[in-house]
mmCIF file of C-alpha atoms and ligand atoms in Angstrom:
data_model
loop_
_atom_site.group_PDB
_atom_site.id
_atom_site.type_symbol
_atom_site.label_atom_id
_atom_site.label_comp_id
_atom_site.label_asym_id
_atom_site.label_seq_id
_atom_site.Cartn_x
_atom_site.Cartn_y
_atom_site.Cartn_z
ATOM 1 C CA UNK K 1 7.054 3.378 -20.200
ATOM 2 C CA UNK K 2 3.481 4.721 -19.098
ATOM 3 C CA UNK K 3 2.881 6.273 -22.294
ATOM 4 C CA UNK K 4 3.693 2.898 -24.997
ATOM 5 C CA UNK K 5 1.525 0.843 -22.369
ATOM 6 C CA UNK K 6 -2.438 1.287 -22.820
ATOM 7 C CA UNK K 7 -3.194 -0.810 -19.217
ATOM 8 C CA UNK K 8 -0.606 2.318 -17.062
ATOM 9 C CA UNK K 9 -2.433 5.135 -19.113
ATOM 10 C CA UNK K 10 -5.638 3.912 -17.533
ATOM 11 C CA UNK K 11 -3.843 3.188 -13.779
ATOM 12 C CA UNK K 12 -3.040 7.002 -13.956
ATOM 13 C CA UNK K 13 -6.145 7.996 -15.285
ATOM 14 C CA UNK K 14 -7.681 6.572 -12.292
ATOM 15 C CA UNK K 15 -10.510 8.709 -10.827
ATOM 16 C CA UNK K 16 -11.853 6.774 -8.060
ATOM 17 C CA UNK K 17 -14.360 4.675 -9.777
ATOM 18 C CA UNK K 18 -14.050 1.159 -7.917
ATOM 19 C CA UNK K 19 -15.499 -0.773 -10.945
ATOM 20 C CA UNK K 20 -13.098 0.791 -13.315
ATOM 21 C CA UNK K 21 -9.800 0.267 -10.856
ATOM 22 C CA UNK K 22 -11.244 -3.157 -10.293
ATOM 23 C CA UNK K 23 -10.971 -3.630 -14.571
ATOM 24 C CA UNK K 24 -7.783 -2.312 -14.866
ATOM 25 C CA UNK K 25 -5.976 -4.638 -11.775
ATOM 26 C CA UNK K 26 -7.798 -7.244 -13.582
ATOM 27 C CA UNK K 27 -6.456 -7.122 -16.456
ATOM 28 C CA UNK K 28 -2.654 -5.776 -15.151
ATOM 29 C CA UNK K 29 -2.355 -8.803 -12.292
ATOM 30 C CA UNK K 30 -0.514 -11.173 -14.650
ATOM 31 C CA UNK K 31 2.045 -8.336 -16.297
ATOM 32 C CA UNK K 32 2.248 -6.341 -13.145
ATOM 33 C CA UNK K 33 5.235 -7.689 -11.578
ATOM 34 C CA UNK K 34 7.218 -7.294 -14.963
ATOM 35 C CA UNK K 35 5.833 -4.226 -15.820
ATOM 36 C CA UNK K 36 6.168 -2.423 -12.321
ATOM 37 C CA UNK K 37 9.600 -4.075 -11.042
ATOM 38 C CA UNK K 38 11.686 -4.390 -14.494
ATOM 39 C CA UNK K 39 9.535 -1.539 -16.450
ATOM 40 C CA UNK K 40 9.588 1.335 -14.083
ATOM 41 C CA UNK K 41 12.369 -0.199 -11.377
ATOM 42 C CA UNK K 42 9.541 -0.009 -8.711
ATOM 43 C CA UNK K 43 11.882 -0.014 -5.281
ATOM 44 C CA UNK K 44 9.063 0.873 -2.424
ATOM 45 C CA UNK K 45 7.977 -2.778 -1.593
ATOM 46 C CA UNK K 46 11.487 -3.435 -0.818
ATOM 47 C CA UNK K 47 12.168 0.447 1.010
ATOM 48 C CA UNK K 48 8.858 -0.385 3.441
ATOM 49 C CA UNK K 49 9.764 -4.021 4.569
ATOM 50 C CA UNK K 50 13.305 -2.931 5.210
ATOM 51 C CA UNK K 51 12.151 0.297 7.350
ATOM 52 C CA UNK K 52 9.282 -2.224 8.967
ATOM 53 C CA UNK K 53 11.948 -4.395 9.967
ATOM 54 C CA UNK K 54 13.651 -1.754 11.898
ATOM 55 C CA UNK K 55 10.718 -1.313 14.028
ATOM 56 C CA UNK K 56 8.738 -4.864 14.660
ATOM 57 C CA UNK K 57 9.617 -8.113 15.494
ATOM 58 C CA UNK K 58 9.994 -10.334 12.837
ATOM 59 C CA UNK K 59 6.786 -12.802 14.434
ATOM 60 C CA UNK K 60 4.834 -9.314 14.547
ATOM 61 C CA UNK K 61 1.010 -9.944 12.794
ATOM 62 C CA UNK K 62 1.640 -7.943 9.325
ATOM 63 C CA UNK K 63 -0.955 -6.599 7.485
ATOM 64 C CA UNK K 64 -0.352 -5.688 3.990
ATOM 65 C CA UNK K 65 -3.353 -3.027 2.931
ATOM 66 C CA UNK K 66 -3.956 -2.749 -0.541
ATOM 67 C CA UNK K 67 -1.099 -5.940 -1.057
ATOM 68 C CA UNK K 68 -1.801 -6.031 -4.644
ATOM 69 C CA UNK K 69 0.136 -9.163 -6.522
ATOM 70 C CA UNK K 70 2.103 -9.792 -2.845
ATOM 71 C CA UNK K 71 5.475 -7.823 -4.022
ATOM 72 C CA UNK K 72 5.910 -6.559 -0.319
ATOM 73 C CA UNK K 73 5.212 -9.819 0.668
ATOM 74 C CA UNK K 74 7.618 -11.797 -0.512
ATOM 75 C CA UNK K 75 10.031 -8.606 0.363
ATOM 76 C CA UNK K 76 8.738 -9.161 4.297
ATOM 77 C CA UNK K 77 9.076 -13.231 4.297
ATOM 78 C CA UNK K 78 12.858 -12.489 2.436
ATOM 79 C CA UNK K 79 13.521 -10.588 5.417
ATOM 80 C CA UNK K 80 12.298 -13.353 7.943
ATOM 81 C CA UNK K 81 8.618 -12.014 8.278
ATOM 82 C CA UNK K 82 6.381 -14.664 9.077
ATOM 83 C CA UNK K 83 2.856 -13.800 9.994
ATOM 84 C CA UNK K 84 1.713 -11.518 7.042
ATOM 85 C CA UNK K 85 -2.193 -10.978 6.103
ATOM 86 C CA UNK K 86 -2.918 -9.284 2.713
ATOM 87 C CA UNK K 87 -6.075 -7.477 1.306
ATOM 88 C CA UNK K 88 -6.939 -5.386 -2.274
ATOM 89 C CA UNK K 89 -9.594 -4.745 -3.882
ATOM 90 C CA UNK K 90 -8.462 -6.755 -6.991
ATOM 91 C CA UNK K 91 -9.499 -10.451 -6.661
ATOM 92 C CA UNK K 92 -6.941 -10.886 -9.941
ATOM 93 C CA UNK K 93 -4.360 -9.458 -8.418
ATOM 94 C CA UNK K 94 -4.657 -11.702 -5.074
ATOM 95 C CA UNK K 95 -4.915 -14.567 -6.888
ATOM 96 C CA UNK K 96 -1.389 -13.618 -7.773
ATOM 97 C CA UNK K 97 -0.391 -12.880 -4.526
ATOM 98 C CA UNK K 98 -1.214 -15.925 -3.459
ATOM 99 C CA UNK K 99 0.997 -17.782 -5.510
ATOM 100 C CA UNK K 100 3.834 -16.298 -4.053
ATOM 101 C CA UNK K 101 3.445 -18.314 -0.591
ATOM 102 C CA UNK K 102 4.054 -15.241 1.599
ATOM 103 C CA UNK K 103 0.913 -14.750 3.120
ATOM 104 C CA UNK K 104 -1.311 -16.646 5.773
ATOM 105 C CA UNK K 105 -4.397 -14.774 4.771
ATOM 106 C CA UNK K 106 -5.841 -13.016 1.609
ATOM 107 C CA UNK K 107 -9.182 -11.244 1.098
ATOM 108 C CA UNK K 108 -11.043 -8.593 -0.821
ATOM 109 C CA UNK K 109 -11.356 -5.351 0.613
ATOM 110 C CA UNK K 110 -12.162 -2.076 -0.078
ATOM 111 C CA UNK K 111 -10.246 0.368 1.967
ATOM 112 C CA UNK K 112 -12.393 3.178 1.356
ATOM 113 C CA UNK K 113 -15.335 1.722 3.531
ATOM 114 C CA UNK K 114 -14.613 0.466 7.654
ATOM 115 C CA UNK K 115 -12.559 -2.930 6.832
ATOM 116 C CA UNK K 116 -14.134 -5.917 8.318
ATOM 117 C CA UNK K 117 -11.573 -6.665 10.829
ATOM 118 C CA UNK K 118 -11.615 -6.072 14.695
ATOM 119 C CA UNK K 119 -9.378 -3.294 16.157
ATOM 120 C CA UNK K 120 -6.171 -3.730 16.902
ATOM 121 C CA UNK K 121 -5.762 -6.572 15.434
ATOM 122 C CA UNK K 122 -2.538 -6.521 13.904
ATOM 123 C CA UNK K 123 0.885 -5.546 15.718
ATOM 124 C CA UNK K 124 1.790 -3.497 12.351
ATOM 125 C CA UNK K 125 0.512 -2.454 8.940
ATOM 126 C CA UNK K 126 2.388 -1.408 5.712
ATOM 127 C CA UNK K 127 0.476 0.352 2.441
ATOM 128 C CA UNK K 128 2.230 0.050 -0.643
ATOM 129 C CA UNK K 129 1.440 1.938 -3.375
ATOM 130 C CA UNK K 130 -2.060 2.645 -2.516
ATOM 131 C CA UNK K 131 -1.923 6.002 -1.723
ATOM 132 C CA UNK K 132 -1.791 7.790 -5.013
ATOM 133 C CA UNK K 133 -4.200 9.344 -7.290
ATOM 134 C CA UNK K 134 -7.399 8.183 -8.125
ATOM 135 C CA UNK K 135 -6.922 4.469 -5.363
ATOM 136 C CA UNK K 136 -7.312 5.821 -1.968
ATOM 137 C CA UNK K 137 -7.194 8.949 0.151
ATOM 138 C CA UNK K 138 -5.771 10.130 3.380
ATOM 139 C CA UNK K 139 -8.836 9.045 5.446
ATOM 140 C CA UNK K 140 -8.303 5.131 4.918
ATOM 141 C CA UNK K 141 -5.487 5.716 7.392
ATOM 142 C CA UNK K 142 -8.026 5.778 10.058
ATOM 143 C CA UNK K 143 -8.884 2.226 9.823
ATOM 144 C CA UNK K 144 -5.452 1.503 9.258
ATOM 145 C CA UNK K 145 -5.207 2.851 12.899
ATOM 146 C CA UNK K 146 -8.105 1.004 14.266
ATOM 147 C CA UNK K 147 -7.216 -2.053 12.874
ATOM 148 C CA UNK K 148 -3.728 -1.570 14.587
ATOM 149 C CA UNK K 149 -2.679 -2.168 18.430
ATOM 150 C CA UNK K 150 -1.413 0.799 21.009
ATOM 151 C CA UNK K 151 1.975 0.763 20.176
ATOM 152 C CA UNK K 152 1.744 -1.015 16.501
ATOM 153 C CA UNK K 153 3.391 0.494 13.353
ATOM 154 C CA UNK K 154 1.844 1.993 10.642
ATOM 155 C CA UNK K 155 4.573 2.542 7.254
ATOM 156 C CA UNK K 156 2.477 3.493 4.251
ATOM 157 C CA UNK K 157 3.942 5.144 0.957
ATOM 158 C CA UNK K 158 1.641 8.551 -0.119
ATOM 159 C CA UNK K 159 3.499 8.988 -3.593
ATOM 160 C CA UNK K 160 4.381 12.849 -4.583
ATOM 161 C CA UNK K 161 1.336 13.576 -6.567
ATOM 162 C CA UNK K 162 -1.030 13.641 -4.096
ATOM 163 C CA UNK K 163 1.214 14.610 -1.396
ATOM 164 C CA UNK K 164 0.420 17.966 -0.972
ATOM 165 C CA UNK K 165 -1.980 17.694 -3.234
ATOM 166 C CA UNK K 166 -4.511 15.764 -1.217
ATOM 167 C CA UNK K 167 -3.548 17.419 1.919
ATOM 168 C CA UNK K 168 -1.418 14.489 3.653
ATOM 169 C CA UNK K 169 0.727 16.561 5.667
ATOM 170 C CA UNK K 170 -2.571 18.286 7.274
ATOM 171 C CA UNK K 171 -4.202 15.120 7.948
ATOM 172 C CA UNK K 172 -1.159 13.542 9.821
ATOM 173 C CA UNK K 173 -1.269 16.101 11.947
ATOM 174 C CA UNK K 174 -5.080 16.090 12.428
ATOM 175 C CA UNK K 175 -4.696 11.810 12.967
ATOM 176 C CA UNK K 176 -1.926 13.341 15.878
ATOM 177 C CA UNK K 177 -4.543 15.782 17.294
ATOM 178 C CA UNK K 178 -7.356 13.241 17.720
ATOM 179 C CA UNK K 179 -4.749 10.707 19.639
ATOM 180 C CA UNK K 180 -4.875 8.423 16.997
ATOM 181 C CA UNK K 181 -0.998 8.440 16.035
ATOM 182 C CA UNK K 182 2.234 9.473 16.461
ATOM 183 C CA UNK K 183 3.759 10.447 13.916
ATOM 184 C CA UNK K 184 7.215 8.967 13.731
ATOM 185 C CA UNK K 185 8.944 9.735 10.516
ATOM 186 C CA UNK K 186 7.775 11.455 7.115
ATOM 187 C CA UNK K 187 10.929 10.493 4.797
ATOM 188 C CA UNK K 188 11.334 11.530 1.174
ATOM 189 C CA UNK K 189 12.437 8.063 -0.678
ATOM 190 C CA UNK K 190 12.403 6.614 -4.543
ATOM 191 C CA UNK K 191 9.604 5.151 -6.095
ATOM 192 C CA UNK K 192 9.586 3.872 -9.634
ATOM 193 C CA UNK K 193 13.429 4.931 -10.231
ATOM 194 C CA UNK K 194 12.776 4.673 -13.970
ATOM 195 C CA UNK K 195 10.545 7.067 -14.136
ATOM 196 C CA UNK K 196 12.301 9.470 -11.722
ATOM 197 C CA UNK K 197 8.860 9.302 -9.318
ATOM 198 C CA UNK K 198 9.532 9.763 -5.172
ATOM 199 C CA UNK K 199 7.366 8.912 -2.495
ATOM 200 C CA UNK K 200 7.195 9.494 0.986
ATOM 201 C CA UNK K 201 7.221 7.043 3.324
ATOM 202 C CA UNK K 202 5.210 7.716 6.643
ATOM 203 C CA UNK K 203 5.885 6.098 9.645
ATOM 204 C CA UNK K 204 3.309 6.237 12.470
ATOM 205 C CA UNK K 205 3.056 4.746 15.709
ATOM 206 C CA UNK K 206 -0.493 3.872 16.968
ATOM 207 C CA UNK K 207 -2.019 5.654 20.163
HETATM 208 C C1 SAM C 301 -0.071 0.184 -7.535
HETATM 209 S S1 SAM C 301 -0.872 -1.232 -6.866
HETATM 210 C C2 SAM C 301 0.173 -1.576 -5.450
HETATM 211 C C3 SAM C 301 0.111 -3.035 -5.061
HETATM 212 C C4 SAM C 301 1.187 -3.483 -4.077
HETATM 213 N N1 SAM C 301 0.980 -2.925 -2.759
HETATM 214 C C5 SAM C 301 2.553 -3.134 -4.605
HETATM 215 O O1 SAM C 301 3.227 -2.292 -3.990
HETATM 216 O O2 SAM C 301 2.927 -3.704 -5.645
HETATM 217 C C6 SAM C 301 -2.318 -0.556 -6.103
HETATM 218 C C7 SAM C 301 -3.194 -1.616 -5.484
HETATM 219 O O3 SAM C 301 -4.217 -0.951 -4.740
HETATM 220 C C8 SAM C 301 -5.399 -1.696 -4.887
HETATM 221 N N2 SAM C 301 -6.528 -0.814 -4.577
HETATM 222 C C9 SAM C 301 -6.982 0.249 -5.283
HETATM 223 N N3 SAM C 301 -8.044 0.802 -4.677
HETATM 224 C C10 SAM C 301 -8.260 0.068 -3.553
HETATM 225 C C11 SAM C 301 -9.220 0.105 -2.515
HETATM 226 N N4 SAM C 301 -10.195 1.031 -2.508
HETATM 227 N N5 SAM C 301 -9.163 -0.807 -1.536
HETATM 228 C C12 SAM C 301 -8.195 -1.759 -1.529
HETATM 229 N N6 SAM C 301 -7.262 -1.863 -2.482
HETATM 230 C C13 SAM C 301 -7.282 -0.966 -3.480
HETATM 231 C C14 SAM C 301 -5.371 -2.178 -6.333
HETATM 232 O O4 SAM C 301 -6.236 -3.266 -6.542
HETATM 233 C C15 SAM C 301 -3.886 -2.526 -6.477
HETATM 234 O O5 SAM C 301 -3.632 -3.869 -6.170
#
């Protein structure tokens, strides 16, 4: 699939530059749902609000970092999630989210710079498919954690390319070492099951 469609050459060619990952959502938001759920048989929206709603109440204050066109969204309000915030980057690709009627709040945010949001503000806070090369790296997890209560849950997906690659494992342990987290569960689950892709799915409980 990625190599017949120009606009996922460019998502994977992705080096970081804001205005250029800002172009491509643009441009994706309207196709992205097709192209990511029936295309590739993209599964970790649904895998992170089912582990969430092992761990939260179901009234827990959600935020969804990096929420994109709202897929985890509607995946968390399916499963009787009602308080869910959302912010990206991609003012296209909120617009879409917002149609979907699963979120109280949407905004534009970069989660590369400290988010605009008091800490501990939310009871729990998933990632979706943000972690991955050229969007964001490990250190957005801090304000993940700030933004978080004591006790809160953090589930984010760091997809196997950057894994190891951009030193996750060491970092979890370094967010344990500075009290920030504990971590709960590092699991090994699908991705895009089309194209054969894994992910894992960290689970971290805020300190
Ligand atoms: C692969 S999409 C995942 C969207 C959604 N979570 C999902 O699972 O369908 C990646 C999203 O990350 C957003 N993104 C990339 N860099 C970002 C940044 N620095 N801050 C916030 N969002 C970012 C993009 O705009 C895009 O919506």
């Amino acid at each position: 699939m990625s190599e017949n469609n120009p606009l996922l050459r460019r998502v994977y060619a992705l080096d970081g530059d804001k205005e250029e990952t800002r172009r491509v959502y643009a441009e994706w938001a309207e196709q992205y749902d097709r192209d990511t759920l029936d295309g590739m048989g993209y599964v970790a929206p649904g895998l992170v609000a089912k582990e969430l709603s092992g761990l939260v109440a179901k009234d827990a204050k959600v935020l969804d970092a990096g929420c994109g066109t709202g897929l985890a969204g509607v995946e968390l309000k399916k499963l009787g999630f009602t308080n869910i915030d959302g912010i990206d980057l991609s003012g296209e690709m909120l617009e879409v989210a917002r149609e979907k009627e699963a979120y109280d709040k949407l905004a534009e945010a970069d989660m590369t710079v400290p988010l605009e949001i008091a800490d501990d503000s939310y009871d729990a806070v998933i990632s979706v498919g943000v972690f991955t090369s050229g969007h964001v790296k490990p250190k957005a997890l801090d304000e993940l954690a700030r933004v978080t209560r004591k006790g809160g849950q953090i589930v984010v997906t760091v997809h196997e390319k950057v894994w190891e690659a951009d030193g996750y494992p060491d970092y979890l342990e370094d967010m344990e070492k500075r009290g920030l987290v504990s971590i709960r569960a590092v699991k090994e689950a699908p991705y895009h099951r089309k194209e054969g892709y894994s992910c894992q799915i960290c689970v971290l409980e805020v300190l």
